Amino acid sequence: MANELPKRKPLRLPYFDYNTPGAYFITICTHNRKNMFSRIVGAIHESPVIELTEQGKIVDKIINHLPSHLGVQIERYVIMPNHIHLIIMISCTEVFRAIHESPLRSRSVISKTVGYIKMNASKEIHLQYEHTNIWQRGFHDHVIRDQNDYEMIVKYIHENPLRWQYDCFYTEGE
């Protein structure tokens, strides 16, 4: 049919259970990669500092106050101008509790966590900036496979502000 919409590429790994205990590297981008969460201040090759905007402070607060019933722990994160990187850890007992306490049982713990961050940050941001599109649809995930993988990602998160101008998400200005 000529009127059929194109099929979207699935974002998640097929046949992988995202409720499996372990560590996950998550990237969430802003709508049209608009710089709205922070500014990277300082010279390259020094130690640049992240200055959170009002919107970034809201996102930071939401991440730091994730409810325990979601069953996750945020190991590391960075709030960049137009995206967020997080390492989310799921433990065995937390997964069981989160799945059985939630009315949205078909969604994974990872999807629920990202949804919680997006929804609550959007609500608060919209109180100050009514007609602002905040988030890109979906999110990127990477299942952390081993200690080496984990350490590489921790280093990537830590060095992300230093490499901002060379980042694939980099955009000029606000």
CSV table of N, CA and C in Angstrom, one decimal:
chain,number,residue,atom,x,y,z
A,1,MET,N,0.8,-1.2,0.0
A,1,MET,CA,0.0,0.0,0.0
A,1,MET,C,0.9,1.3,0.0
A,2,ALA,N,0.5,2.2,-0.7
A,2,ALA,CA,1.2,3.5,-0.8
A,2,ALA,C,1.2,4.3,0.5
A,3,ASN,N,0.1,4.1,1.3
A,3,ASN,CA,-0.1,5.0,2.5
A,3,ASN,C,0.6,4.4,3.7
A,4,GLU,N,1.2,3.2,3.6
A,4,GLU,CA,1.8,2.6,4.8
A,4,GLU,C,3.0,3.4,5.3
A,5,LEU,N,3.1,3.6,6.6
A,5,LEU,CA,4.2,4.3,7.2
A,5,LEU,C,5.5,3.3,7.2
A,6,PRO,N,6.6,3.9,7.1
A,6,PRO,CA,7.8,3.0,7.1
A,6,PRO,C,8.0,2.3,8.5
A,7,LYS,N,8.5,1.1,8.5
A,7,LYS,CA,8.6,0.4,9.8
A,7,LYS,C,9.9,0.9,10.5
A,8,ARG,N,9.7,1.2,11.8
A,8,ARG,CA,10.9,1.7,12.6
A,8,ARG,C,11.8,0.5,12.9
A,9,LYS,N,13.0,0.8,13.0
A,9,LYS,CA,14.0,-0.2,13.4
A,9,LYS,C,13.9,-0.4,14.9
A,10,PRO,N,13.8,-1.7,15.3
A,10,PRO,CA,13.7,-1.9,16.8
A,10,PRO,C,14.9,-1.3,17.5
A,11,LEU,N,14.6,-0.7,18.7
A,11,LEU,CA,15.7,0.0,19.4
A,11,LEU,C,16.4,-1.0,20.4
A,12,ARG,N,15.7,-2.0,20.9
A,12,ARG,CA,16.3,-2.9,21.8
A,12,ARG,C,16.8,-4.2,21.2
A,13,LEU,N,17.7,-4.9,21.9
A,13,LEU,CA,18.2,-6.1,21.4
A,13,LEU,C,17.1,-7.1,21.3
A,14,PRO,N,16.9,-7.8,20.2
A,14,PRO,CA,15.8,-8.8,20.2
A,14,PRO,C,16.2,-10.0,21.1
A,15,TYR,N,15.2,-10.5,21.7
A,15,TYR,CA,15.4,-11.7,22.6
A,15,TYR,C,16.2,-11.5,23.8
A,16,PHE,N,16.5,-10.3,24.2
A,16,PHE,CA,17.2,-10.0,25.4
A,16,PHE,C,16.2,-9.5,26.5
A,17,ASP,N,16.3,-10.1,27.7
A,17,ASP,CA,15.4,-9.7,28.8
A,17,ASP,C,16.1,-8.5,29.5
A,18,TYR,N,15.5,-7.3,29.3
A,18,TYR,CA,16.1,-6.1,30.0
A,18,TYR,C,15.7,-6.0,31.5
A,19,ASN,N,15.2,-7.1,32.0
A,19,ASN,CA,15.0,-7.2,33.5
A,19,ASN,C,16.1,-8.0,34.1
A,20,THR,N,17.1,-8.5,33.3
A,20,THR,CA,18.2,-9.3,33.7
A,20,THR,C,19.1,-8.4,34.6
A,21,PRO,N,19.4,-9.0,35.8
A,21,PRO,CA,20.3,-8.2,36.7
A,21,PRO,C,21.7,-8.0,36.0
A,22,GLY,N,22.2,-6.8,36.2
A,22,GLY,CA,23.4,-6.4,35.5
A,22,GLY,C,23.5,-4.9,35.4
A,23,ALA,N,24.5,-4.5,34.5
A,23,ALA,CA,24.7,-3.0,34.3
A,23,ALA,C,24.4,-2.7,32.9
A,24,TYR,N,23.8,-1.5,32.7
A,24,TYR,CA,23.3,-1.0,31.4
A,24,TYR,C,23.8,0.4,31.2
A,25,PHE,N,24.4,0.7,30.0
A,25,PHE,CA,24.8,2.0,29.7
A,25,PHE,C,23.7,2.6,28.8
A,26,ILE,N,23.1,3.7,29.3
A,26,ILE,CA,22.0,4.4,28.6
A,26,ILE,C,22.4,5.8,28.2
A,27,THR,N,21.9,6.1,27.0
A,27,THR,CA,22.0,7.5,26.5
A,27,THR,C,20.7,8.0,26.1
A,28,ILE,N,20.3,9.2,26.7
A,28,ILE,CA,19.0,9.8,26.4
A,28,ILE,C,19.4,11.2,25.8
A,29,CYS,N,18.8,11.5,24.6
A,29,CYS,CA,19.1,12.8,23.9
A,29,CYS,C,17.9,13.7,24.0
A,30,THR,N,18.2,15.0,23.9
A,30,THR,CA,17.2,16.0,23.8
A,30,THR,C,16.6,16.1,22.4
A,31,HIS,N,15.4,16.6,22.3
A,31,HIS,CA,14.7,16.8,21.1
A,31,HIS,C,15.6,17.6,20.1
A,32,ASN,N,15.8,17.1,18.9
A,32,ASN,CA,16.6,17.7,17.9
A,32,ASN,C,18.0,18.1,18.4
A,33,ARG,N,18.4,17.4,19.4
A,33,ARG,CA,19.8,17.6,20.0
A,33,ARG,C,20.0,19.0,20.4
A,34,LYS,N,19.0,19.7,20.9
A,34,LYS,CA,19.1,21.0,21.4
A,34,LYS,C,19.9,21.1,22.7
A,35,ASN,N,20.8,22.0,22.8
A,35,ASN,CA,21.6,22.2,24.0
A,35,ASN,C,20.7,22.9,25.0
A,36,MET,N,20.3,22.1,26.1
A,36,MET,CA,19.4,22.7,27.1
A,36,MET,C,19.8,22.3,28.5
A,37,PHE,N,20.6,21.3,28.7
A,37,PHE,CA,20.8,20.8,30.1
A,37,PHE,C,22.0,21.4,30.7
A,38,SER,N,23.1,21.7,30.0
A,38,SER,CA,24.3,22.2,30.6
A,38,SER,C,25.1,23.0,29.6
A,39,ARG,N,26.2,23.6,30.1
A,39,ARG,CA,27.2,24.2,29.3
A,39,ARG,C,28.5,23.6,29.7
A,40,ILE,N,29.4,23.4,28.8
A,40,ILE,CA,30.8,22.9,29.2
A,40,ILE,C,31.7,24.1,29.2
A,41,VAL,N,32.2,24.5,30.3
A,41,VAL,CA,33.0,25.7,30.5
A,41,VAL,C,34.4,25.3,30.8
A,42,GLY,N,35.3,26.0,30.2
A,42,GLY,CA,36.7,25.8,30.4
A,42,GLY,C,37.4,25.4,29.1
A,43,ALA,N,38.7,25.5,29.1
A,43,ALA,CA,39.5,25.2,27.9
A,43,ALA,C,39.6,23.7,27.7
A,44,ILE,N,39.6,23.3,26.4
A,44,ILE,CA,39.9,21.9,26.1
A,44,ILE,C,41.3,21.6,26.6
A,45,HIS,N,41.5,20.4,26.9
A,45,HIS,CA,42.8,19.8,27.4
A,45,HIS,C,43.0,20.3,28.9
A,46,GLU,N,42.1,21.0,29.4
A,46,GLU,CA,42.2,21.3,30.9
A,46,GLU,C,41.1,20.4,31.5
A,47,SER,N,40.6,20.9,32.6
A,47,SER,CA,39.5,20.2,33.2
A,47,SER,C,38.2,21.0,33.1
A,48,PRO,N,37.5,20.8,32.0
A,48,PRO,CA,36.3,21.5,31.8
A,48,PRO,C,35.2,21.2,32.9
A,49,VAL,N,34.4,22.2,33.1
A,49,VAL,CA,33.4,22.1,34.2
A,49,VAL,C,32.0,22.1,33.5
A,50,ILE,N,31.2,21.2,34.0
A,50,ILE,CA,29.8,21.2,33.5
A,50,ILE,C,29.0,22.2,34.4
A,51,GLU,N,28.4,23.2,33.8
A,51,GLU,CA,27.4,24.1,34.5
A,51,GLU,C,26.0,23.7,34.0
A,52,LEU,N,25.3,23.2,35.0
A,52,LEU,CA,23.9,22.8,34.7
A,52,LEU,C,23.0,24.0,34.5
A,53,THR,N,22.1,24.0,33.5
A,53,THR,CA,21.1,25.0,33.3
A,53,THR,C,20.0,24.7,34.3
A,54,GLU,N,18.9,25.5,34.3
A,54,GLU,CA,17.8,25.2,35.2
A,54,GLU,C,17.2,23.9,34.8
A,55,GLN,N,17.1,23.6,33.5
A,55,GLN,CA,16.5,22.3,33.0
A,55,GLN,C,17.4,21.2,33.5
A,56,GLY,N,18.7,21.4,33.4
A,56,GLY,CA,19.7,20.4,33.8
A,56,GLY,C,19.6,20.1,35.3
A,57,LYS,N,19.4,21.1,36.1
A,57,LYS,CA,19.3,20.9,37.5
A,57,LYS,C,18.0,20.1,37.8
A,58,ILE,N,17.0,20.3,37.1
A,58,ILE,CA,15.8,19.5,37.3
A,58,ILE,C,16.0,18.0,36.9
A,59,VAL,N,16.7,17.8,35.8
A,59,VAL,CA,17.1,16.4,35.4
A,59,VAL,C,18.0,15.7,36.5
A,60,ASP,N,18.9,16.5,37.0
A,60,ASP,CA,19.8,16.0,38.0
A,60,ASP,C,19.1,15.6,39.2
A,61,LYS,N,18.1,16.4,39.6
A,61,LYS,CA,17.3,16.1,40.8
A,61,LYS,C,16.5,14.8,40.6
A,62,ILE,N,15.9,14.7,39.4
A,62,ILE,CA,15.1,13.5,39.1
A,62,ILE,C,16.0,12.2,39.2
A,63,ILE,N,17.1,12.3,38.6
A,63,ILE,CA,18.1,11.1,38.6
A,63,ILE,C,18.4,10.8,40.0
A,64,ASN,N,18.7,11.8,40.8
A,64,ASN,CA,19.2,11.5,42.2
A,64,ASN,C,18.1,11.1,43.1
A,65,HIS,N,16.8,11.2,42.7
A,65,HIS,CA,15.7,10.9,43.6
A,65,HIS,C,14.8,9.8,42.9
A,66,LEU,N,15.4,8.9,42.2
A,66,LEU,CA,14.7,7.8,41.6
A,66,LEU,C,14.1,7.0,42.7
A,67,PRO,N,12.8,6.7,42.6
A,67,PRO,CA,12.2,5.9,43.7
A,67,PRO,C,12.7,4.5,43.8
A,68,SER,N,12.8,4.0,45.0
A,68,SER,CA,13.4,2.7,45.2
A,68,SER,C,12.6,1.6,44.6
A,69,HIS,N,11.3,1.8,44.4
A,69,HIS,CA,10.4,0.7,43.8
A,69,HIS,C,10.8,0.5,42.4
A,70,LEU,N,11.5,1.3,41.7
A,70,LEU,CA,12.0,1.1,40.3
A,70,LEU,C,13.0,-0.1,40.3
A,71,GLY,N,13.7,-0.3,41.4
A,71,GLY,CA,14.6,-1.4,41.5
A,71,GLY,C,15.9,-1.2,40.8
A,72,VAL,N,16.4,0.1,40.7
A,72,VAL,CA,17.6,0.4,40.0
A,72,VAL,C,18.5,1.2,40.9
A,73,GLN,N,19.8,1.2,40.5
A,73,GLN,CA,20.8,2.1,41.1
A,73,GLN,C,21.5,2.8,40.0
A,74,ILE,N,21.7,4.1,40.1
A,74,ILE,CA,22.5,4.8,39.1
A,74,ILE,C,23.9,4.8,39.6
A,75,GLU,N,24.8,4.1,38.9
A,75,GLU,CA,26.2,3.9,39.2
A,75,GLU,C,27.0,5.2,38.9
A,76,ARG,N,26.8,5.7,37.7
A,76,ARG,CA,27.5,6.9,37.2
A,76,ARG,C,26.6,7.6,36.2
A,77,TYR,N,26.7,8.9,36.1
A,77,TYR,CA,26.0,9.6,35.0
A,77,TYR,C,26.7,10.9,34.8
A,78,VAL,N,26.4,11.5,33.6
A,78,VAL,CA,26.8,12.8,33.2
A,78,VAL,C,25.7,13.5,32.5
A,79,ILE,N,25.5,14.8,32.8
A,79,ILE,CA,24.5,15.6,32.1
A,79,ILE,C,25.2,16.5,31.1
A,80,MET,N,25.2,16.2,29.9
A,80,MET,CA,25.8,17.0,28.9
A,80,MET,C,24.8,18.0,28.3
A,81,PRO,N,25.3,18.9,27.5
A,81,PRO,CA,24.4,20.0,26.9
A,81,PRO,C,23.1,19.4,26.3
A,82,ASN,N,23.2,18.3,25.5
A,82,ASN,CA,22.1,17.8,24.8
A,82,ASN,C,21.8,16.3,24.9
A,83,HIS,N,22.5,15.7,25.9
A,83,HIS,CA,22.2,14.3,26.2
A,83,HIS,C,22.7,13.9,27.6
A,84,ILE,N,22.2,12.8,28.0
A,84,ILE,CA,22.6,12.2,29.3
A,84,ILE,C,23.2,10.8,29.1
A,85,HIS,N,24.2,10.5,29.8
A,85,HIS,CA,24.7,9.2,29.9
A,85,HIS,C,24.6,8.6,31.3
A,86,LEU,N,24.1,7.4,31.4
A,86,LEU,CA,23.9,6.8,32.7
A,86,LEU,C,24.4,5.4,32.7
A,87,ILE,N,24.9,4.9,33.8
A,87,ILE,CA,25.1,3.5,34.0
A,87,ILE,C,24.0,3.1,35.1
A,88,ILE,N,23.1,2.2,34.6
A,88,ILE,CA,22.0,1.8,35.5
A,88,ILE,C,22.3,0.3,35.9
A,89,MET,N,22.3,0.1,37.2
A,89,MET,CA,22.5,-1.3,37.7
A,89,MET,C,21.2,-1.9,38.3
A,90,ILE,N,21.0,-3.1,37.8
A,90,ILE,CA,19.8,-3.8,38.3
A,90,ILE,C,20.3,-5.0,39.1
A,91,SER,N,19.8,-5.2,40.3
A,91,SER,CA,20.2,-6.3,41.1
A,91,SER,C,19.0,-7.3,41.1
A,92,CYS,N,19.3,-8.5,41.5
A,92,CYS,CA,18.3,-9.6,41.4
A,92,CYS,C,17.0,-9.3,42.3
A,93,THR,N,17.2,-9.0,43.5
A,93,THR,CA,16.0,-8.8,44.4
A,93,THR,C,15.2,-7.5,43.9
A,94,GLU,N,15.9,-6.5,43.5
A,94,GLU,CA,15.2,-5.3,43.0
A,94,GLU,C,14.4,-5.5,41.8
A,95,VAL,N,14.9,-6.4,40.9
A,95,VAL,CA,14.1,-6.7,39.7
A,95,VAL,C,12.8,-7.4,40.0
A,96,PHE,N,12.9,-8.4,40.9
A,96,PHE,CA,11.7,-9.2,41.3
A,96,PHE,C,10.7,-8.2,41.9
A,97,ARG,N,11.1,-7.4,42.8
A,97,ARG,CA,10.2,-6.4,43.4
A,97,ARG,C,9.6,-5.4,42.4
A,98,ALA,N,10.4,-4.9,41.6
A,98,ALA,CA,10.0,-3.9,40.6
A,98,ALA,C,9.0,-4.4,39.6
A,99,ILE,N,9.2,-5.6,39.1
A,99,ILE,CA,8.3,-6.3,38.2
A,99,ILE,C,7.0,-6.6,38.8
A,100,HIS,N,7.0,-7.1,40.0
A,100,HIS,CA,5.7,-7.5,40.6
A,100,HIS,C,4.9,-6.4,41.3
A,101,GLU,N,5.6,-5.2,41.5
A,101,GLU,CA,4.8,-4.1,42.1
A,101,GLU,C,4.3,-3.2,41.0
A,102,SER,N,4.7,-3.3,39.8
A,102,SER,CA,4.4,-2.4,38.8
A,102,SER,C,3.1,-2.8,38.0
A,103,PRO,N,2.2,-1.9,37.7
A,103,PRO,CA,1.1,-2.2,36.8
A,103,PRO,C,1.5,-2.3,35.3
A,104,LEU,N,2.7,-1.9,35.0
A,104,LEU,CA,3.2,-1.9,33.6
A,104,LEU,C,4.2,-3.1,33.5
A,105,ARG,N,3.7,-4.3,33.8
A,105,ARG,CA,4.6,-5.5,33.8
A,105,ARG,C,5.3,-5.8,32.5
A,106,SER,N,4.7,-5.4,31.4
A,106,SER,CA,5.3,-5.8,30.1
A,106,SER,C,6.5,-4.9,29.8
A,107,ARG,N,6.7,-3.8,30.4
A,107,ARG,CA,7.8,-2.9,30.1
A,107,ARG,C,9.0,-3.3,31.0
A,108,SER,N,10.2,-3.2,30.5
A,108,SER,CA,11.4,-3.6,31.3
A,108,SER,C,11.7,-2.6,32.3
A,109,VAL,N,12.5,-3.0,33.3
A,109,VAL,CA,12.9,-2.1,34.4
A,109,VAL,C,13.7,-0.9,33.7
A,110,ILE,N,14.5,-1.1,32.7
A,110,ILE,CA,15.3,-0.1,32.1
A,110,ILE,C,14.3,0.9,31.4
A,111,SER,N,13.3,0.4,30.7
A,111,SER,CA,12.4,1.3,30.0
A,111,SER,C,11.6,2.1,31.0
A,112,LYS,N,11.2,1.5,32.1
A,112,LYS,CA,10.5,2.2,33.2
A,112,LYS,C,11.3,3.3,33.8
A,113,THR,N,12.6,3.0,34.0
A,113,THR,CA,13.5,4.0,34.6
A,113,THR,C,13.7,5.2,33.7
A,114,VAL,N,13.9,4.9,32.4
A,114,VAL,CA,14.1,6.0,31.4
A,114,VAL,C,12.8,6.8,31.3
A,115,GLY,N,11.6,6.1,31.3
A,115,GLY,CA,10.3,6.7,31.2
A,115,GLY,C,10.1,7.6,32.4
A,116,TYR,N,10.5,7.2,33.6
A,116,TYR,CA,10.3,7.9,34.8
A,116,TYR,C,11.1,9.2,34.7
A,117,ILE,N,12.4,9.1,34.3
A,117,ILE,CA,13.2,10.3,34.2
A,117,ILE,C,12.6,11.3,33.2
A,118,LYS,N,12.2,10.8,32.0
A,118,LYS,CA,11.7,11.7,31.0
A,118,LYS,C,10.4,12.3,31.4
A,119,MET,N,9.5,11.5,31.9
A,119,MET,CA,8.2,12.0,32.3
A,119,MET,C,8.3,13.1,33.4
A,120,ASN,N,9.0,12.8,34.5
A,120,ASN,CA,9.1,13.7,35.6
A,120,ASN,C,9.9,14.9,35.3
A,121,ALA,N,10.9,14.8,34.6
A,121,ALA,CA,11.7,16.0,34.2
A,121,ALA,C,10.8,16.9,33.3
A,122,SER,N,10.1,16.3,32.3
A,122,SER,CA,9.2,17.0,31.4
A,122,SER,C,8.2,17.8,32.2
A,123,LYS,N,7.6,17.2,33.2
A,123,LYS,CA,6.5,17.8,34.0
A,123,LYS,C,7.1,19.1,34.7
A,124,GLU,N,8.2,18.9,35.3
A,124,GLU,CA,8.8,20.1,36.0
A,124,GLU,C,9.3,21.2,35.1
A,125,ILE,N,9.9,20.8,34.0
A,125,ILE,CA,10.5,21.7,33.0
A,125,ILE,C,9.3,22.5,32.4
A,126,HIS,N,8.2,21.8,32.1
A,126,HIS,CA,7.1,22.5,31.5
A,126,HIS,C,6.4,23.5,32.4
A,127,LEU,N,6.6,23.4,33.7
A,127,LEU,CA,6.1,24.4,34.6
A,127,LEU,C,6.7,25.8,34.3
A,128,GLN,N,8.0,25.8,33.9
A,128,GLN,CA,8.7,27.0,33.7
A,128,GLN,C,8.8,27.4,32.2
A,129,TYR,N,8.9,26.3,31.3
A,129,TYR,CA,9.0,26.5,29.9
A,129,TYR,C,7.9,25.7,29.2
A,130,GLU,N,6.7,26.3,29.1
A,130,GLU,CA,5.5,25.6,28.7
A,130,GLU,C,5.6,24.8,27.4
A,131,HIS,N,6.0,25.4,26.3
A,131,HIS,CA,6.0,24.7,25.0
A,131,HIS,C,7.3,24.3,24.5
A,132,THR,N,8.0,23.6,25.4
A,132,THR,CA,9.4,23.1,25.1
A,132,THR,C,9.4,21.6,24.8
A,133,ASN,N,9.8,21.2,23.6
A,133,ASN,CA,10.0,19.8,23.4
A,133,ASN,C,11.4,19.5,24.1
A,134,ILE,N,11.4,18.4,24.9
A,134,ILE,CA,12.5,18.1,25.7
A,134,ILE,C,13.3,16.9,25.2
A,135,TRP,N,12.6,15.8,24.9
A,135,TRP,CA,13.3,14.6,24.7
A,135,TRP,C,13.1,14.1,23.3
A,136,GLN,N,14.2,13.4,22.8
A,136,GLN,CA,14.1,12.7,21.6
A,136,GLN,C,13.3,11.4,21.9
A,137,ARG,N,12.7,10.8,20.9
A,137,ARG,CA,11.9,9.6,21.2
A,137,ARG,C,12.9,8.5,21.4
A,138,GLY,N,12.6,7.6,22.4
A,138,GLY,CA,13.4,6.4,22.7
A,138,GLY,C,14.7,6.8,23.4
A,139,PHE,N,15.6,5.8,23.4
A,139,PHE,CA,16.9,6.0,24.1
A,139,PHE,C,17.8,4.9,23.5
A,140,HIS,N,19.1,5.1,23.7
A,140,HIS,CA,20.1,4.1,23.3
A,140,HIS,C,20.6,3.3,24.5
A,141,ASP,N,20.7,2.0,24.3
A,141,ASP,CA,21.2,1.2,25.4
A,141,ASP,C,22.3,0.3,25.0
A,142,HIS,N,23.2,-0.1,25.9
A,142,HIS,CA,24.2,-1.0,25.7
A,142,HIS,C,24.3,-1.9,27.0
A,143,VAL,N,24.2,-3.2,26.8
A,143,VAL,CA,24.3,-4.1,27.9
A,143,VAL,C,25.8,-4.2,28.2
A,144,ILE,N,26.2,-3.9,29.4
A,144,ILE,CA,27.6,-4.0,29.8
A,144,ILE,C,27.9,-5.4,30.1
A,145,ARG,N,28.9,-5.9,29.3
A,145,ARG,CA,29.2,-7.3,29.3
A,145,ARG,C,30.1,-7.9,30.4
A,146,ASP,N,31.1,-7.0,30.8
A,146,ASP,CA,32.1,-7.5,31.7
A,146,ASP,C,32.8,-6.3,32.4
A,147,GLN,N,33.7,-6.6,33.3
A,147,GLN,CA,34.4,-5.5,34.0
A,147,GLN,C,35.2,-4.6,33.1
A,148,ASN,N,35.8,-5.1,32.1
A,148,ASN,CA,36.5,-4.3,31.1
A,148,ASN,C,35.6,-3.3,30.4
A,149,ASP,N,34.4,-3.8,30.0
A,149,ASP,CA,33.4,-3.0,29.3
A,149,ASP,C,33.0,-1.9,30.3
A,150,TYR,N,32.7,-2.3,31.5
A,150,TYR,CA,32.2,-1.3,32.5
A,150,TYR,C,33.3,-0.2,32.7
A,151,GLU,N,34.5,-0.6,32.9
A,151,GLU,CA,35.6,0.4,33.1
A,151,GLU,C,35.8,1.3,31.9
A,152,MET,N,35.6,0.8,30.7
A,152,MET,CA,35.7,1.7,29.5
A,152,MET,C,34.6,2.7,29.5
A,153,ILE,N,33.4,2.3,29.9
A,153,ILE,CA,32.2,3.2,29.9
A,153,ILE,C,32.3,4.2,31.0
A,154,VAL,N,32.8,3.8,32.2
A,154,VAL,CA,33.0,4.8,33.2
A,154,VAL,C,34.0,5.8,32.8
A,155,LYS,N,35.1,5.4,32.1
A,155,LYS,CA,36.1,6.4,31.6
A,155,LYS,C,35.4,7.3,30.5
A,156,TYR,N,34.6,6.7,29.7
A,156,TYR,CA,33.9,7.5,28.6
A,156,TYR,C,33.0,8.6,29.3
A,157,ILE,N,32.3,8.2,30.3
A,157,ILE,CA,31.4,9.1,31.0
A,157,ILE,C,32.2,10.2,31.6
A,158,HIS,N,33.3,9.8,32.3
A,158,HIS,CA,34.1,10.8,33.0
A,158,HIS,C,34.8,11.8,32.0
A,159,GLU,N,35.2,11.3,30.9
A,159,GLU,CA,35.9,12.1,29.9
A,159,GLU,C,35.0,12.9,28.9
A,160,ASN,N,33.7,12.6,29.0
A,160,ASN,CA,32.8,13.2,28.0
A,160,ASN,C,32.9,14.7,27.9
A,161,PRO,N,32.9,15.4,29.1
A,161,PRO,CA,33.0,16.9,29.0
A,161,PRO,C,34.3,17.3,28.4
A,162,LEU,N,35.4,16.6,28.6
A,162,LEU,CA,36.7,17.0,28.0
A,162,LEU,C,36.7,16.8,26.5
A,163,ARG,N,35.9,15.9,26.0
A,163,ARG,CA,35.9,15.6,24.5
A,163,ARG,C,34.6,16.2,23.9
A,164,TRP,N,33.9,17.1,24.5
A,164,TRP,CA,32.6,17.5,24.1
A,164,TRP,C,32.7,18.0,22.6
A,165,GLN,N,33.7,18.8,22.2
A,165,GLN,CA,33.7,19.3,20.9
A,165,GLN,C,33.9,18.3,19.8
A,166,TYR,N,34.4,17.1,20.2
A,166,TYR,CA,34.6,16.0,19.3
A,166,TYR,C,33.6,14.9,19.4
A,167,ASP,N,32.6,15.1,20.3
A,167,ASP,CA,31.5,14.1,20.5
A,167,ASP,C,30.6,14.1,19.3
A,168,CYS,N,30.0,12.9,19.1
A,168,CYS,CA,29.1,12.7,18.0
A,168,CYS,C,27.8,13.5,18.2
A,169,PHE,N,27.5,13.8,19.5
A,169,PHE,CA,26.3,14.6,19.8
A,169,PHE,C,26.5,16.1,19.8
A,170,TYR,N,27.7,16.5,19.6
A,170,TYR,CA,28.1,17.9,19.7
A,170,TYR,C,27.3,18.8,18.7
A,171,THR,N,26.8,19.9,19.3
A,171,THR,CA,26.2,21.0,18.4
A,171,THR,C,26.6,22.3,19.0
A,172,GLU,N,26.8,23.3,18.2
A,172,GLU,CA,27.2,24.6,18.6
A,172,GLU,C,26.0,25.3,19.3
A,173,GLY,N,26.3,26.2,20.2
A,173,GLY,CA,25.3,27.1,20.8
A,173,GLY,C,24.2,26.4,21.6
A,174,GLU,N,23.1,27.2,21.7
A,174,GLU,CA,22.0,26.6,22.5
A,174,GLU,C,20.9,26.2,21.7
